[in-house]
GROMACS .gro file of C-alpha atoms in nm:
model
  403
    1MET     CA    1  11.684  -2.125  28.293
    2THR     CA    2  11.708  -1.753  28.226
    3SER     CA    3  11.988  -1.511  28.162
    4ALA     CA    4  12.138  -1.381  28.483
    5ARG     CA    5  12.140  -1.027  28.350
    6ASN     CA    6  11.797  -0.961  28.208
    7GLY     CA    7  11.577  -1.257  28.292
    8VAL     CA    8  11.529  -1.366  27.929
    9SER     CA    9  11.569  -1.735  27.857
   10PRO     CA   10  11.861  -1.856  27.641
   11ARG     CA   11  11.614  -2.004  27.393
   12THR     CA   12  11.448  -1.665  27.357
   13HIS     CA   13  11.786  -1.508  27.287
   14ALA     CA   14  11.851  -1.773  27.022
   15VAL     CA   15  11.516  -1.701  26.856
   16GLN     CA   16  11.569  -1.323  26.867
   17ALA     CA   17  11.922  -1.351  26.728
   18ALA     CA   18  11.805  -1.591  26.458
   19ALA     CA   19  11.535  -1.342  26.357
   20ALA     CA   20  11.791  -1.061  26.342
   21LEU     CA   21  12.020  -1.274  26.125
   22ALA     CA   22  11.728  -1.378  25.905
   23ALA     CA   23  11.640  -1.012  25.844
   24SER     CA   24  11.994  -0.881  25.801
   25MET     CA   25  12.156  -1.163  25.604
   26GLY     CA   26  11.899  -1.413  25.481
   27ILE     CA   27  11.672  -1.139  25.347
   28GLY     CA   28  11.857  -0.808  25.345
   29ARG     CA   29  12.170  -0.948  25.190
   30PHE     CA   30  12.076  -1.265  25.002
   31VAL     CA   31  11.724  -1.201  24.870
   32TYR     CA   32  11.896  -1.027  24.579
   33THR     CA   33  11.999  -1.370  24.448
   34PRO     CA   34  11.647  -1.506  24.368
   35ILE     CA   35  11.523  -1.161  24.259
   36LEU     CA   36  11.814  -1.112  24.018
   37PRO     CA   37  11.661  -1.325  23.735
   38LEU     CA   38  11.334  -1.130  23.764
   39MET     CA   39  11.524  -0.803  23.735
   40HIS     CA   40  11.704  -0.935  23.428
   41THR     CA   41  11.384  -1.022  23.244
   42GLN     CA   42  11.145  -0.754  23.374
   43ALA     CA   43  11.360  -0.452  23.469
   44GLY     CA   44  11.619  -0.478  23.192
   45LEU     CA   45  11.906  -0.531  23.436
   46SER     CA   46  12.222  -0.630  23.251
   47ALA     CA   47  12.451  -0.906  23.377
   48SER     CA   48  12.734  -0.659  23.433
   49LEU     CA   49  12.516  -0.420  23.634
   50GLY     CA   50  12.383  -0.716  23.831
   51ALA     CA   51  12.740  -0.804  23.929
   52THR     CA   52  12.812  -0.439  24.015
   53LEU     CA   53  12.511  -0.421  24.248
   54ALA     CA   54  12.629  -0.739  24.420
   55THR     CA   55  12.970  -0.581  24.468
   56ALA     CA   56  12.809  -0.268  24.615
   57ASN     CA   57  12.645  -0.480  24.884
   58TYR     CA   58  12.972  -0.653  24.970
   59ILE     CA   59  13.157  -0.321  24.990
   60GLY     CA   60  12.890  -0.201  25.231
   61TYR     CA   61  12.932  -0.518  25.436
   62LEU     CA   62  13.306  -0.459  25.462
   63ILE     CA   63  13.245  -0.099  25.572
   64GLY     CA   64  13.003  -0.217  25.839
   65ALA     CA   65  13.241  -0.489  25.958
   66LEU     CA   66  13.530  -0.244  25.986
   67THR     CA   67  13.306  -0.005  26.177
   68GLY     CA   68  13.238  -0.275  26.433
   69ILE     CA   69  13.608  -0.355  26.461
   70LEU     CA   70  13.722   0.008  26.498
   71ILE     CA   71  13.432   0.115  26.723
   72PRO     CA   72  13.360  -0.187  26.947
   73GLY     CA   73  13.082  -0.003  27.128
   74VAL     CA   74  12.871  -0.038  26.813
   75VAL     CA   75  12.814  -0.407  26.884
   76ARG     CA   76  12.683  -0.321  27.232
   77SER     CA   77  12.412  -0.085  27.108
   78ALA     CA   78  12.047  -0.182  27.084
   79ALA     CA   79  11.982   0.156  26.922
   80VAL     CA   80  12.231   0.079  26.642
   81MET     CA   81  12.070  -0.260  26.584
   82ARG     CA   82  11.718  -0.121  26.567
   83THR     CA   83  11.818   0.173  26.350
   84SER     CA   84  12.004  -0.061  26.116
   85LEU     CA   85  11.702  -0.287  26.087
   86VAL     CA   86  11.481   0.009  25.994
   87VAL     CA   87  11.736   0.134  25.739
   88LEU     CA   88  11.772  -0.214  25.592
   89ILE     CA   89  11.397  -0.251  25.548
   90ALA     CA   90  11.383   0.091  25.384
   91THR     CA   91  11.649  -0.008  25.129
   92LEU     CA   92  11.447  -0.315  25.034
   93ALA     CA   93  11.127  -0.116  24.995
   94LEU     CA   94  11.296   0.155  24.787
   95MET     CA   95  11.455  -0.079  24.530
   96PRO     CA   96  11.141  -0.098  24.308
   97THR     CA   97  11.085   0.280  24.312
   98THR     CA   98  11.351   0.344  24.046
   99HIS     CA   99  11.530   0.205  23.741
  100ASP     CA  100  11.840   0.416  23.803
  101GLY     CA  101  12.147   0.194  23.842
  102SER     CA  102  12.331   0.450  24.055
  103ILE     CA  103  12.044   0.463  24.304
  104TRP     CA  104  12.027   0.083  24.312
  105PHE     CA  105  12.403   0.084  24.381
  106ALA     CA  106  12.359   0.325  24.673
  107LEU     CA  107  12.070   0.126  24.818
  108ARG     CA  108  12.260  -0.203  24.805
  109LEU     CA  109  12.568  -0.034  24.955
  110VAL     CA  110  12.366   0.099  25.250
  111ALA     CA  111  12.193  -0.238  25.286
  112GLY     CA  112  12.536  -0.403  25.317
  113ILE     CA  113  12.642  -0.166  25.594
  114ALA     CA  114  12.317  -0.220  25.785
  115SER     CA  115  12.337  -0.598  25.737
  116ALA     CA  116  12.688  -0.612  25.882
  117LEU     CA  117  12.598  -0.403  26.186
  118VAL     CA  118  12.292  -0.612  26.271
  119PHE     CA  119  12.492  -0.928  26.212
  120MET     CA  120  12.768  -0.827  26.454
  121ILE     CA  121  12.522  -0.727  26.723
  122ALA     CA  122  12.328  -1.053  26.687
  123VAL     CA  123  12.650  -1.254  26.703
  124SER     CA  124  12.766  -1.069  27.014
  125ALA     CA  125  12.432  -1.143  27.177
  126LEU     CA  126  12.465  -1.513  27.098
  127HIS     CA  127  12.810  -1.523  27.256
  128ALA     CA  128  12.694  -1.331  27.563
  129HIS     CA  129  12.386  -1.531  27.649
  130LEU     CA  130  12.442  -1.885  27.521
  131ARG     CA  131  12.707  -2.033  27.746
  132GLY     CA  132  12.763  -2.362  27.920
  133LYS     CA  133  12.500  -2.622  27.839
  134PHE     CA  134  12.317  -2.374  27.613
  135GLN     CA  135  12.609  -2.324  27.372
  136HIS     CA  136  12.452  -2.565  27.125
  137LEU     CA  137  12.172  -2.313  27.071
  138ALA     CA  138  12.421  -2.075  26.911
  139GLY     CA  139  12.442  -2.301  26.607
  140TRP     CA  140  12.067  -2.278  26.562
  141GLY     CA  141  12.085  -1.903  26.618
  142PHE     CA  142  12.337  -1.871  26.334
  143GLY     CA  143  12.096  -2.085  26.133
  144GLY     CA  144  11.871  -1.781  26.115
  145VAL     CA  145  12.069  -1.685  25.804
  146GLY     CA  146  11.957  -2.006  25.636
  147LEU     CA  147  11.604  -1.964  25.763
  148GLY     CA  148  11.587  -1.616  25.613
  149ILE     CA  149  11.718  -1.748  25.282
  150ALA     CA  150  11.454  -2.022  25.280
  151LEU     CA  151  11.167  -1.790  25.373
  152SER     CA  152  11.263  -1.525  25.120
  153GLY     CA  153  11.318  -1.797  24.860
  154VAL     CA  154  10.966  -1.930  24.913
  155LEU     CA  155  10.833  -1.576  24.891
  156VAL     CA  156  11.007  -1.496  24.562
  157PHE     CA  157  10.915  -1.838  24.423
  158GLY     CA  158  10.546  -1.763  24.476
  159ILE     CA  159  10.576  -1.411  24.338
  160ARG     CA  160  10.715  -1.548  24.011
  161PHE     CA  161  10.361  -1.664  23.932
  162ILE     CA  162  10.152  -1.377  24.072
  163GLY     CA  163  10.367  -1.064  24.067
  164THR     CA  164  10.673  -0.884  23.934
  165TRP     CA  165  11.022  -0.792  24.049
  166THR     CA  166  10.879  -0.485  24.222
  167THR     CA  167  10.638  -0.704  24.419
  168ALA     CA  168  10.927  -0.926  24.519
  169TRP     CA  169  11.124  -0.640  24.675
  170LEU     CA  170  10.819  -0.502  24.858
  171ALA     CA  171  10.722  -0.846  24.988
  172SER     CA  172  11.081  -0.902  25.104
  173ALA     CA  173  11.067  -0.574  25.294
  174ALA     CA  174  10.745  -0.688  25.461
  175LEU     CA  175  10.904  -1.021  25.557
  176ALA     CA  176  11.203  -0.833  25.701
  177VAL     CA  177  10.960  -0.626  25.910
  178VAL     CA  178  10.819  -0.946  26.063
  179CYS     CA  179  11.169  -1.070  26.149
  180ALA     CA  180  11.265  -0.729  26.288
  181VAL     CA  181  10.965  -0.731  26.521
  182VAL     CA  182  11.077  -1.068  26.662
  183ALA     CA  183  11.437  -0.945  26.695
  184TRP     CA  184  11.351  -0.602  26.839
  185GLY     CA  185  11.400  -0.700  27.204
  186LEU     CA  186  11.740  -0.864  27.152
  187SER     CA  187  11.989  -0.755  27.420
  188PRO     CA  188  12.332  -0.692  27.263
  189GLU     CA  189  12.562  -0.790  27.547
  190PRO     CA  190  12.884  -0.891  27.371
  191ARG     CA  191  13.113  -1.160  27.488
  192PRO     CA  192  13.464  -1.061  27.370
  193ILE     CA  193  13.711  -1.303  27.224
  194ILE     CA  194  14.049  -1.209  27.370
  195THR     CA  195  14.372  -1.281  27.186
  196PRO     CA  196  14.727  -1.242  27.317
  197ASP     CA  197  14.886  -0.898  27.277
  198ALA     CA  198  15.242  -1.024  27.223
  199PRO     CA  199  15.408  -1.328  27.073
  200GLY     CA  200  15.518  -1.610  27.295
  201THR     CA  201  15.525  -1.983  27.304
  202THR     CA  202  15.159  -1.993  27.208
  203GLY     CA  203  15.158  -1.666  27.014
  204PRO     CA  204  15.198  -1.575  26.648
  205ARG     CA  205  15.554  -1.708  26.610
  206ARG     CA  206  15.433  -2.057  26.686
  207THR     CA  207  15.109  -2.039  26.489
  208HIS     CA  208  15.200  -1.795  26.209
  209ARG     CA  209  15.229  -2.050  25.928
  210TRP     CA  210  14.895  -2.213  26.007
  211PHE     CA  211  14.722  -1.878  26.038
  212MET     CA  212  14.858  -1.764  25.700
  213ALA     CA  213  14.727  -2.082  25.537
  214LEU     CA  214  14.392  -2.025  25.709
  215PHE     CA  215  14.380  -1.660  25.598
  216ILE     CA  216  14.456  -1.747  25.234
  217SER     CA  217  14.199  -2.026  25.236
  218TYR     CA  218  13.925  -1.803  25.380
  219PHE     CA  219  14.009  -1.519  25.141
  220LEU     CA  220  13.976  -1.757  24.844
  221GLU     CA  221  13.654  -1.897  24.990
  222GLY     CA  222  13.516  -1.544  25.001
  223ILE     CA  223  13.578  -1.508  24.627
  224GLY     CA  224  13.448  -1.851  24.528
  225TYR     CA  225  13.144  -1.883  24.750
  226ILE     CA  226  13.007  -1.540  24.667
  227ILE     CA  227  13.009  -1.617  24.295
  228ALA     CA  228  12.766  -1.900  24.363
  229GLY     CA  229  12.583  -1.701  24.630
  230THR     CA  230  12.514  -1.426  24.376
  231PHE     CA  231  12.459  -1.609  24.046
  232LEU     CA  232  12.349  -1.964  24.133
  233VAL     CA  233  11.976  -1.903  24.082
  234ALA     CA  234  12.028  -1.711  23.757
  235ALA     CA  235  12.258  -1.985  23.628
  236ILE     CA  236  12.011  -2.261  23.707
  237ASP     CA  237  11.730  -2.063  23.542
  238LEU     CA  238  11.921  -2.074  23.213
  239ALA     CA  239  11.970  -2.452  23.222
  240ALA     CA  240  11.648  -2.581  23.379
  241PRO     CA  241  11.276  -2.501  23.392
  242GLU     CA  242  11.203  -2.153  23.525
  243TRP     CA  243  11.079  -2.263  23.866
  244VAL     CA  244  11.392  -2.465  23.949
  245GLY     CA  245  11.614  -2.167  24.027
  246SER     CA  246  11.385  -2.036  24.299
  247ALA     CA  247  11.329  -2.388  24.433
  248ALA     CA  248  11.705  -2.438  24.449
  249TRP     CA  249  11.748  -2.123  24.657
  250ILE     CA  250  11.488  -2.253  24.902
  251VAL     CA  251  11.693  -2.573  24.928
  252VAL     CA  252  12.005  -2.361  24.999
  253GLY     CA  253  11.828  -2.198  25.293
  254LEU     CA  254  11.684  -2.520  25.432
  255ALA     CA  255  12.026  -2.688  25.414
  256ALA     CA  256  12.202  -2.388  25.570
  257PHE     CA  257  11.962  -2.362  25.866
  258PRO     CA  258  12.099  -2.662  26.064
  259SER     CA  259  12.447  -2.658  25.906
  260CYS     CA  260  12.640  -2.475  26.182
  261ALA     CA  261  12.494  -2.706  26.445
  262LEU     CA  262  12.582  -3.005  26.226
  263TRP     CA  263  12.946  -2.904  26.173
  264ALA     CA  264  12.983  -2.826  26.544
  265TRP     CA  265  12.858  -3.175  26.625
  266LEU     CA  266  13.101  -3.331  26.376
  267SER     CA  267  13.390  -3.142  26.538
  268ARG     CA  268  13.350  -3.365  26.844
  269SER     CA  269  13.485  -3.657  26.640
  270TRP     CA  270  13.691  -3.491  26.366
  271SER     CA  271  13.955  -3.220  26.376
  272ARG     CA  272  13.850  -2.880  26.247
  273PRO     CA  273  14.125  -2.869  25.978
  274THR     CA  274  13.991  -3.196  25.839
  275LEU     CA  275  13.633  -3.070  25.850
  276LEU     CA  276  13.735  -2.748  25.675
  277LEU     CA  277  13.900  -2.940  25.394
  278VAL     CA  278  13.598  -3.168  25.354
  279ALA     CA  279  13.351  -2.878  25.357
  280LEU     CA  280  13.547  -2.686  25.092
  281LEU     CA  281  13.573  -2.992  24.865
  282ILE     CA  282  13.199  -3.055  24.897
  283GLN     CA  283  13.126  -2.689  24.821
  284ALA     CA  284  13.352  -2.689  24.512
  285ILE     CA  285  13.162  -2.989  24.376
  286GLY     CA  286  12.828  -2.827  24.449
  287ILE     CA  287  12.917  -2.501  24.273
  288ALA     CA  288  13.044  -2.678  23.959
  289LEU     CA  289  12.761  -2.929  23.932
  290PRO     CA  290  12.496  -2.717  23.754
  291ALA     CA  291  12.762  -2.587  23.512
  292VAL     CA  292  12.860  -2.941  23.413
  293ILE     CA  293  12.529  -3.127  23.428
  294GLY     CA  294  12.195  -2.967  23.344
  295GLY     CA  295  11.855  -3.065  23.475
  296VAL     CA  296  11.648  -3.044  23.790
  297GLY     CA  297  11.828  -3.312  23.993
  298PRO     CA  298  12.182  -3.171  23.964
  299ALA     CA  299  12.051  -2.820  24.031
  300LEU     CA  300  11.885  -2.921  24.357
  301ILE     CA  301  12.183  -3.132  24.464
  302SER     CA  302  12.408  -2.834  24.396
  303ALA     CA  303  12.187  -2.610  24.608
  304PHE     CA  304  12.194  -2.859  24.897
  305LEU     CA  305  12.573  -2.898  24.888
  306PHE     CA  306  12.623  -2.523  24.875
  307GLY     CA  307  12.374  -2.457  25.155
  308VAL     CA  308  12.515  -2.717  25.391
  309THR     CA  309  12.869  -2.580  25.359
  310PHE     CA  310  12.885  -2.202  25.318
  311LEU     CA  311  12.788  -2.111  25.676
  312GLY     CA  312  12.971  -2.413  25.816
  313VAL     CA  313  13.299  -2.308  25.652
  314GLY     CA  314  13.279  -1.969  25.824
  315SER     CA  315  13.212  -2.118  26.166
  316ILE     CA  316  13.498  -2.370  26.130
  317VAL     CA  317  13.748  -2.109  26.008
  318LEU     CA  318  13.677  -1.866  26.290
  319ALA     CA  319  13.695  -2.145  26.546
  320ILE     CA  320  14.040  -2.240  26.412
  321GLY     CA  321  14.148  -1.875  26.417
  322ALA     CA  322  14.048  -1.844  26.781
  323HIS     CA  323  14.229  -2.169  26.865
  324LEU     CA  324  14.553  -2.047  26.706
  325GLN     CA  325  14.546  -1.743  26.940
  326PHE     CA  326  14.681  -1.516  26.667
  327PRO     CA  327  14.643  -1.143  26.751
  328ARG     CA  328  14.317  -1.003  26.611
  329ALA     CA  329  14.255  -1.330  26.428
  330VAL     CA  330  13.880  -1.287  26.386
  331ALA     CA  331  13.913  -0.929  26.263
  332LEU     CA  332  14.180  -1.022  26.009
  333LEU     CA  333  13.991  -1.326  25.882
  334THR     CA  334  13.668  -1.130  25.848
  335ALA     CA  335  13.840  -0.850  25.659
  336GLY     CA  336  14.007  -1.094  25.419
  337TYR     CA  337  13.680  -1.275  25.361
  338SER     CA  338  13.497  -0.948  25.295
  339VAL     CA  339  13.759  -0.836  25.042
  340GLY     CA  340  13.721  -1.172  24.869
  341GLN     CA  341  13.346  -1.118  24.845
  342ILE     CA  342  13.402  -0.781  24.681
  343LEU     CA  343  13.641  -0.928  24.425
  344GLY     CA  344  13.424  -1.230  24.335
  345PRO     CA  345  13.157  -1.058  24.122
  346LEU     CA  346  13.419  -0.828  23.966
  347VAL     CA  347  13.642  -1.118  23.863
  348VAL     CA  348  13.362  -1.302  23.681
  349THR     CA  349  13.196  -1.001  23.515
  350PRO     CA  350  13.388  -1.053  23.186
  351LEU     CA  351  13.265  -1.414  23.182
  352LEU     CA  352  12.893  -1.328  23.203
  353ARG     CA  353  12.838  -1.236  22.838
  354ASP     CA  354  12.746  -1.591  22.741
  355GLY     CA  355  12.571  -1.695  23.061
  356TYR     CA  356  12.687  -1.814  23.402
  357ARG     CA  357  12.852  -2.149  23.327
  358ASP     CA  358  13.208  -2.017  23.313
  359ALA     CA  359  13.149  -1.804  23.623
  360LEU     CA  360  13.039  -2.108  23.826
  361LEU     CA  361  13.333  -2.313  23.702
  362LEU     CA  362  13.570  -2.037  23.805
  363GLY     CA  363  13.400  -2.009  24.145
  364SER     CA  364  13.439  -2.384  24.193
  365ALA     CA  365  13.807  -2.365  24.097
  366VAL     CA  366  13.871  -2.086  24.347
  367VAL     CA  367  13.702  -2.283  24.627
  368LEU     CA  368  13.914  -2.583  24.526
  369ALA     CA  369  14.221  -2.360  24.563
  370ALA     CA  370  14.092  -2.267  24.910
  371ALA     CA  371  14.080  -2.639  24.990
  372VAL     CA  372  14.441  -2.677  24.875
  373ALA     CA  373  14.544  -2.393  25.107
  374ALA     CA  374  14.348  -2.554  25.390
  375THR     CA  375  14.540  -2.877  25.339
  376ALA     CA  376  14.843  -2.710  25.496
  377LEU     CA  377  14.654  -2.690  25.826
  378ARG     CA  378  14.652  -3.067  25.856
  379PHE     CA  379  15.032  -3.095  25.874
  380ARG     CA  380  15.152  -3.086  26.235
  381PHE     CA  381  14.858  -2.867  26.335
  382PRO     CA  382  14.908  -2.739  26.695
  383ALA     CA  383  14.605  -2.903  26.849
  384ASP     CA  384  14.763  -2.895  27.197
  385LEU     CA  385  14.800  -2.521  27.258
  386GLU     CA  386  14.795  -2.480  27.634
  387ALA     CA  387  14.715  -2.114  27.670
  388GLY     CA  388  14.349  -2.030  27.651
  389PRO     CA  389  14.170  -1.700  27.604
  390ARG     CA  390  14.253  -1.445  27.869
  391THR     CA  391  13.998  -1.292  28.100
  392ALA     CA  392  13.871  -0.963  27.966
  393THR     CA  393  13.992  -0.656  28.148
  394SER     CA  394  13.955  -0.289  28.079
  395ASN     CA  395  14.307  -0.251  27.940
  396LYS     CA  396  14.322  -0.559  27.718
  397GLU     CA  397  14.268  -0.573  27.344
  398VAL     CA  398  13.927  -0.708  27.252
  399VAL     CA  399  13.837  -0.867  26.920
  400PHE     CA  400  13.476  -0.942  26.843
  401ASP     CA  401  13.352  -1.236  26.643
  402VAL     CA  402  13.201  -1.056  26.345
  403ARG     CA  403  13.148  -1.353  26.121
   0.00000   0.00000   0.00000
C-alpha cells in the first residue's frame, strides 16, 4: 500500500523518518556522549567544560523546539529539513578544527537547533503517513534515534583503537551524511494533534491535576535522564576497562531501537500511567547501577535499562498528555522536558570534580522523584474521557507532537 498523497509506501516513510532521526538525534545530538571521554584525554577538555557543551546543545534544542511551536509551517518544510541536515553535518565536521571552547559551544548550540528542527519534521511525517494498520511502523520510525546511537557508538568504539577524537567527529559527520541521503526524500506532511480551546467537562478543569503531575514528572525526567545521557560512558570508563564505556553506549542504542514499539505493545494490556511508573523505576535503577557496582556486567546492564526506557518514557508521557486533552499539552510537556535537559548538566557540574559517581546517583534520585510524581496519575485517572481530538480546521489551534 502506498501513501495516497505522494505514492510512497508507508514502510519507505518509516525508513526515511528513521534515517532523519538517526542523523539528527542518534548522531547529531548523542554522539557527543561516547566522544566525550576521548576529548577529556586527548583534547584536554575539562569536566566542567564538557558539561557546558552539553548544556549548549540542549539550549539549542529548546530554541529549535520553540521555533517549531511558534512557527508551525517550519514542520511542513522539506527545505528546512534538508538545510538543517546540512548544517548539522557541518557542525560535526567543524568540531575537530579548533580547541576553542567558545567555538565548540557555538557549534553544539547550532547542532541542537538543527537537531530539533529535523526531529519535528520527521515526527510530523510519521504522523501524516503512518495511519490505520501502519501505525505500528511509527514505533520503529522513532527507533531511528536508537539506531543512530548504536551506529555512532560502534563507530566511536572502533576509532578508539585506530584514531583520535578528531577522527571520531569527522567519521560521525560522514555517518550523518549517509543517513541524510536516505532521509532526503522524506515528505514532511504533518498530522496535527488538536486540543480543546476552552475548558469543559473534558477540558483542563477536569484533567488539570493529572496534567500537573505529568508535567512535573516529565520535567524531572528531563533533568535525570540527561545526566546519564551525557555522562554515562565517561562514568563507566572510570570504573571499568576502557572499551566498556563505548560498548555500553552501543547497548543503549540497540535497546532503544525497538523500545517505543515495545512500550506501545505493552500499553494494550497495561494502563499508560502504570507503564510510566514502571519505566521510570527501571531507569532510576539503571542510572544508579554503575555508580554502586563496578565491573563490566553492571555497566552493560545499566546501559540496557537506560536504553530500553528513555525513549519509551517520552512516548508514554506524550500519549498521556494527548489523552488528557489539556490545551497545548504536547508543547508544554516538550518545553518542560527541554528546560530539564538544560538544567541537568548544570546541576551536576559541582559534583564532577571527583568523577561521575555522585552525578549518576543524583540523576537516579531525580528520576526516582519523577516516578513519585507519576504515581499521582494512577489515582482515579480519567481513562474514560469521551471527547476525542477535534477535526483540524483552518481556525482551530494546532499543536504538533515535537517529542
